Structure formats: structure tokens, C-alpha cells
PDB file of C-alpha atoms in Angstrom:
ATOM      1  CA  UNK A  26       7.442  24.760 -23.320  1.00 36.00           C
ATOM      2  CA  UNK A  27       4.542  25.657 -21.213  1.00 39.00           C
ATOM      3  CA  UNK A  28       2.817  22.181 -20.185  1.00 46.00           C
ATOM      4  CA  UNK A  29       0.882  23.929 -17.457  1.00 45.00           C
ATOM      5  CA  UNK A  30      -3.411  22.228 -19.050  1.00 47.00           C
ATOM      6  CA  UNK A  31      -1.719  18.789 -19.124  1.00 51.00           C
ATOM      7  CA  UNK A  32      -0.566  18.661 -15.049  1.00 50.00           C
ATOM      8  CA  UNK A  33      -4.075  20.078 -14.626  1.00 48.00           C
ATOM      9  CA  UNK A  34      -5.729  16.902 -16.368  1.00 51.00           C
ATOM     10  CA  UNK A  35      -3.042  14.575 -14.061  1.00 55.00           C
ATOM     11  CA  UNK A  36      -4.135  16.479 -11.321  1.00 55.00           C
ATOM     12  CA  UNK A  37      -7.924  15.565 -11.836  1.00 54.00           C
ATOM     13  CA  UNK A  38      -7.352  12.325 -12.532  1.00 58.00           C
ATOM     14  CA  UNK A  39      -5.161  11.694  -9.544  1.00 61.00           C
ATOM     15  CA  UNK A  40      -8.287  13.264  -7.561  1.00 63.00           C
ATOM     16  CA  UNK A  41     -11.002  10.705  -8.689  1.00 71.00           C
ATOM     17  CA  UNK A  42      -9.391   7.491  -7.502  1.00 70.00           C
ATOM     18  CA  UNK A  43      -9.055   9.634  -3.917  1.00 70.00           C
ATOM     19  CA  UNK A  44     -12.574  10.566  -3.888  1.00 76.00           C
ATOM     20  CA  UNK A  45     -13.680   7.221  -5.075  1.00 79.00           C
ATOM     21  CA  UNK A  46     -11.656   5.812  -1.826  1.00 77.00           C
ATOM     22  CA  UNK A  47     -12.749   8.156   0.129  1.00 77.00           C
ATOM     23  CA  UNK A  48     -16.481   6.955  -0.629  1.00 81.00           C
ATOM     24  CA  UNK A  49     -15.556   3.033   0.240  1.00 82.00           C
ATOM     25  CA  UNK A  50     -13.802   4.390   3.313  1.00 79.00           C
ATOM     26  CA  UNK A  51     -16.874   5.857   4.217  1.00 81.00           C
ATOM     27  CA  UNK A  52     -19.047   2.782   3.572  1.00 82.00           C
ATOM     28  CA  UNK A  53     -16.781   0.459   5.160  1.00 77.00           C
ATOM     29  CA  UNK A  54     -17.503   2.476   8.127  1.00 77.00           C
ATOM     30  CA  UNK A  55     -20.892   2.412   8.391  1.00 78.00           C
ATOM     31  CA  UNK A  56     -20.899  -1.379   7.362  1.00 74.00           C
ATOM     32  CA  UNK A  57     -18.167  -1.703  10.463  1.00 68.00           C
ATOM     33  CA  UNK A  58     -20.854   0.048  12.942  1.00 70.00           C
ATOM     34  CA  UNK A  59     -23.861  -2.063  11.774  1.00 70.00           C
ATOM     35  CA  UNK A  60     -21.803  -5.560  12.282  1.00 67.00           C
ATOM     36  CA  UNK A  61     -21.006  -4.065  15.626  1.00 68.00           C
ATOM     37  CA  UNK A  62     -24.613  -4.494  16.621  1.00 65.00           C
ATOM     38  CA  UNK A  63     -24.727  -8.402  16.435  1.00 68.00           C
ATOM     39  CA  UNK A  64     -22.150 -10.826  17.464  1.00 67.00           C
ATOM     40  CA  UNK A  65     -22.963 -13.415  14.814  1.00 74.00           C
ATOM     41  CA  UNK A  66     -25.356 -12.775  11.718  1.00 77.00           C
ATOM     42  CA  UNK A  67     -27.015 -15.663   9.585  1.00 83.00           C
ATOM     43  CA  UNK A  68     -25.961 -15.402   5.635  1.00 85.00           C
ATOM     44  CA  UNK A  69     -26.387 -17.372   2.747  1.00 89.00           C
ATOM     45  CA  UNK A  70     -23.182 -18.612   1.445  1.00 90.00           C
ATOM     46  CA  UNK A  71     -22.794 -19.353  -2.523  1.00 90.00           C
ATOM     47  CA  UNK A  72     -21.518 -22.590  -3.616  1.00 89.00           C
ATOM     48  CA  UNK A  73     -21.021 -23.270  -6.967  1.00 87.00           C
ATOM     49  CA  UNK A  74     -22.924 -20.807  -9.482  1.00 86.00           C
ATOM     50  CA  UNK A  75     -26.340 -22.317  -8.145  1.00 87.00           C
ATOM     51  CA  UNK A  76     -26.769 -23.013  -5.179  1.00 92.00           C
ATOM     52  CA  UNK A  77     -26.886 -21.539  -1.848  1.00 92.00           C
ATOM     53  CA  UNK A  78     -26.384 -23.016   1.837  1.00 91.00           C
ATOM     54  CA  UNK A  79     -26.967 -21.125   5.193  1.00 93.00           C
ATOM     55  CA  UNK A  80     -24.887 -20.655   7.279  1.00 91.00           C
ATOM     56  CA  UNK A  81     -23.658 -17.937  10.300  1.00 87.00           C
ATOM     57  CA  UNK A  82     -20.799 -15.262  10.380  1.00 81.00           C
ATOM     58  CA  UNK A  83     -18.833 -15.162  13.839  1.00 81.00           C
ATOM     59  CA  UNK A  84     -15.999 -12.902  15.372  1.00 78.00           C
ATOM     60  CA  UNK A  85     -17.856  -9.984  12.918  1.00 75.00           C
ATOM     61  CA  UNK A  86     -16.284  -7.721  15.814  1.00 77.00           C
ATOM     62  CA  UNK A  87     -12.581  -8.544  14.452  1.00 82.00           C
ATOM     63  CA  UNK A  88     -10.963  -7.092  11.340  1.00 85.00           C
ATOM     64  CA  UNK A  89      -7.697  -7.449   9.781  1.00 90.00           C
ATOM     65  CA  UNK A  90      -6.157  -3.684   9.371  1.00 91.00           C
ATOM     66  CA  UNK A  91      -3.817  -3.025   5.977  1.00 90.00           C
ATOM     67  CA  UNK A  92      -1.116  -0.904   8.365  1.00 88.00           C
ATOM     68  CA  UNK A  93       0.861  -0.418   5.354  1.00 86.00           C
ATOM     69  CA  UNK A  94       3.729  -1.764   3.312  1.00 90.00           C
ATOM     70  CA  UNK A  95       1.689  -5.071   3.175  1.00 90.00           C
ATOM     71  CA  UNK A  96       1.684  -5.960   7.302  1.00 94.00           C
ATOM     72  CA  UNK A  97      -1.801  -6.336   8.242  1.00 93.00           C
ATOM     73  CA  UNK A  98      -2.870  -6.843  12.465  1.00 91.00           C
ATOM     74  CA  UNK A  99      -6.486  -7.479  13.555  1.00 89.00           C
ATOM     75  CA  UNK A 100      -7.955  -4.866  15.540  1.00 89.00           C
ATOM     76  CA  UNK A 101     -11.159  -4.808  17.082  1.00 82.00           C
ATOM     77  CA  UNK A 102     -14.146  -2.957  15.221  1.00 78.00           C
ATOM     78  CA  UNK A 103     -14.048   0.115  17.251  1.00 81.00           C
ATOM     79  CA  UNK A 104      -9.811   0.107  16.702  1.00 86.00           C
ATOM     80  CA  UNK A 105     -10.552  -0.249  13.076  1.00 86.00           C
ATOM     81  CA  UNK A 106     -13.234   2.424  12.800  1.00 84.00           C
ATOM     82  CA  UNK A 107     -10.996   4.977  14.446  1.00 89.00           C
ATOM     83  CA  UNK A 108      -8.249   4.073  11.407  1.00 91.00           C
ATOM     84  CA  UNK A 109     -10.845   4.585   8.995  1.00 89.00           C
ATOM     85  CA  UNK A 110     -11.395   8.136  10.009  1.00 90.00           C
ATOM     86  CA  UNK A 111      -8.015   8.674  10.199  1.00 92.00           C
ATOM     87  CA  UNK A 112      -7.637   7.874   6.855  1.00 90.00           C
ATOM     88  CA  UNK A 113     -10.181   9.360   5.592  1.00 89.00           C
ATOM     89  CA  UNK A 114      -9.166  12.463   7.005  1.00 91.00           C
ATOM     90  CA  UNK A 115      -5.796  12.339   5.491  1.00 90.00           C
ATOM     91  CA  UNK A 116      -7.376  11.527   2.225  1.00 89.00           C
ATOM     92  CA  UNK A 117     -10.205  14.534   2.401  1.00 90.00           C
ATOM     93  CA  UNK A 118      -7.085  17.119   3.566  1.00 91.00           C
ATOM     94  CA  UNK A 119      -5.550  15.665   0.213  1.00 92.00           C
ATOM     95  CA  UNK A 120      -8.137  16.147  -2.192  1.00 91.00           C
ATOM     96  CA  UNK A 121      -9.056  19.622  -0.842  1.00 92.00           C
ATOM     97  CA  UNK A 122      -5.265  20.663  -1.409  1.00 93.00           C
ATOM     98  CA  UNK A 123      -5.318  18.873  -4.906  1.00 93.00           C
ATOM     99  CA  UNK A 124      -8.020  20.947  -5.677  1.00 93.00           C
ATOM    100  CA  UNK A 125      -7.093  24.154  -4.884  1.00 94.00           C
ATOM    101  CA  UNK A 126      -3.645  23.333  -6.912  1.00 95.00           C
ATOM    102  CA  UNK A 127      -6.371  22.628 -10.156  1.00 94.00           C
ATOM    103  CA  UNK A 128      -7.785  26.320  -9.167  1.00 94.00           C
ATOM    104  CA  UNK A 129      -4.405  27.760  -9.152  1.00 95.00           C
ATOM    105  CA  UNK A 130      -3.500  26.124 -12.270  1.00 95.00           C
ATOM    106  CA  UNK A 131      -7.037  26.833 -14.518  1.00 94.00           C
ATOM    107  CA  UNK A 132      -5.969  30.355 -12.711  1.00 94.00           C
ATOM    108  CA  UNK A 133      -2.836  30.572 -14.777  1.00 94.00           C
ATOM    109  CA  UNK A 134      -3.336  29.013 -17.632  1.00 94.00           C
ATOM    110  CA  UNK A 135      -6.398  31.928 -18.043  1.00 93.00           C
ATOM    111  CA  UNK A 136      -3.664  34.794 -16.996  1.00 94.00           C
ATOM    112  CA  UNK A 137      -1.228  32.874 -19.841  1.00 93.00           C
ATOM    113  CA  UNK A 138      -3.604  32.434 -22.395  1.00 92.00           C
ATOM    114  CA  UNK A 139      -5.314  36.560 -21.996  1.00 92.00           C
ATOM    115  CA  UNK A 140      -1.311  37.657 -22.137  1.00 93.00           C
ATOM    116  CA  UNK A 141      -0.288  35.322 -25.209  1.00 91.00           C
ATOM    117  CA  UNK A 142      -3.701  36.909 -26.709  1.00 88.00           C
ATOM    118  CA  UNK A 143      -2.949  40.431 -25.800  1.00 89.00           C
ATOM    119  CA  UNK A 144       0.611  40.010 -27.639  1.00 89.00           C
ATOM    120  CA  UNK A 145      -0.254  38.597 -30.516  1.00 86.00           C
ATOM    121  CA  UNK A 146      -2.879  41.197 -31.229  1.00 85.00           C
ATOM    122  CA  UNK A 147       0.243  43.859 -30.007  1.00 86.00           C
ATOM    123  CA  UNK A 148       2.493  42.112 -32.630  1.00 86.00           C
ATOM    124  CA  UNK A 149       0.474  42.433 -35.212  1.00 84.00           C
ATOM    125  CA  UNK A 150      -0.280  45.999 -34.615  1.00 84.00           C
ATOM    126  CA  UNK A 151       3.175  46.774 -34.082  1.00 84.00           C
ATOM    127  CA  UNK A 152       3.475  45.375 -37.314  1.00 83.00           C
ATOM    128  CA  UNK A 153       0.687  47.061 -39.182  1.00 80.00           C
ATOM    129  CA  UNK A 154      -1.282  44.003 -39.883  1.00 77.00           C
ATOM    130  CA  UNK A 155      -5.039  44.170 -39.210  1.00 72.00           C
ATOM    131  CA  UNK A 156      -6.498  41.267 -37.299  1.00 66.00           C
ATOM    132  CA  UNK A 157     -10.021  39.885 -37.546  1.00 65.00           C
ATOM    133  CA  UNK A 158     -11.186  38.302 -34.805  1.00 58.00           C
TER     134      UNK A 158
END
């Protein structure tokens, strides 16, 4: 049995959650090259559901890297930038390939679905029964 539509949906919903990374990869990057401008920035840290203290952010040039298989290192921000992109290159090369699989597939499952068509309607003609379509 053909199951060729159903991949296709697995296939598109395995691309969202990639694009939808690829997005926060993105903004983590530009929110890694903005704290590179200031050593410390002042915030306003929550405490409780109410209430608000201020307060001041340091090391903002550090970040702990996910390397993978749950071991993390800290890397500076430029080190961690450069990951990013990595990443997010690996991820883009994966959703372009992904994509052109869903092309090939919507591809052939057109090709399947005109030849099924084209013998049923032979059948039936073969057979001497008129088909209205």
C-alpha cells in the first residue's frame, strides 16, 4: 500500500519545528551582538508576582554553549555567535533538502494519482462501461 501523502504531512511537520528554531537561532544572535555592546546592563528583576527590584546584569559577555549530548562549556559571546551560525547553517541546509523531498513527493503522488485515473477510466472502457465524470 502506497503511503506516499502521509510521509509528505511528516515531512512538513518535521520542517516547522526547524524553521521555528531556526528563527530563535537567529534572534539569539542578534540579542548576543547587542549584549556585546555593554559590559553590565541595569534590569529590573521580578520578585514575587508584584514587585520589582533593580538591579545590574554582569559577565553578559559569557554564555554557556549546549555542545550536545547534554555537556554544556561557556564560551565567550563572539565563540558563541560563531556556533550559532553554524547551526543555523546546518539547520537552513536541512530544511531546504526537506523541502525539496515534499516537492518530489507532491511530484509523485500527482504522477500516481493522473496514472490510477487514466486506468480506471481504461478499465472501464475495456470493459464497456461508460463513465461520467
Amino acid at each position: 500500500m502506497w503511503e506516499g501523502p502521509k510521509h509528505h504531512c511528516r515531512q512538513a511537520e518535521q520542517t516547522r519545528p526547524r524553521t521555528r528554531f531556526c528563527h530563535r537561532q537567529n534572534s539569539l544572535i542578534n540579542l548576543d551582538q547587542k549584549i556585546l555592546e555593554q559590559l553590565s546592563h541595569d534590569i529590573m528583576v521580578p520578585f514575587g508576582k508584584a514587585a520589582f527590584f533593580p538591579s545590574c546584569l554582569i559577565h553578559t559577555n559569557e554564555f554557556l554553549v549546549l555542545l550536545g549530548e547534554g555537556y554544556y562549556d561557556e564560551r565567550t559571546s563572539k565563540q558563541t555567535v560563531e556556533i550559532l551560525q553554524r547551526r543555523g547553517k546546518s539547520l537552513d541546509s536541512r530544511v531546504d533538502s526537506l523541502e525539496v523531498n515534499i516537492k518530489d513527493l507532491e511530484a509523485e503522488a500527482s504522477f500516481l494519482n493522473a496514472t490510477a485515473s487514466f486506468l480506471v477510466a481504461r478499465f472501464f472502457w475495456e470493459k464497456g462501461i461508460m463513465l461520467n465524470f
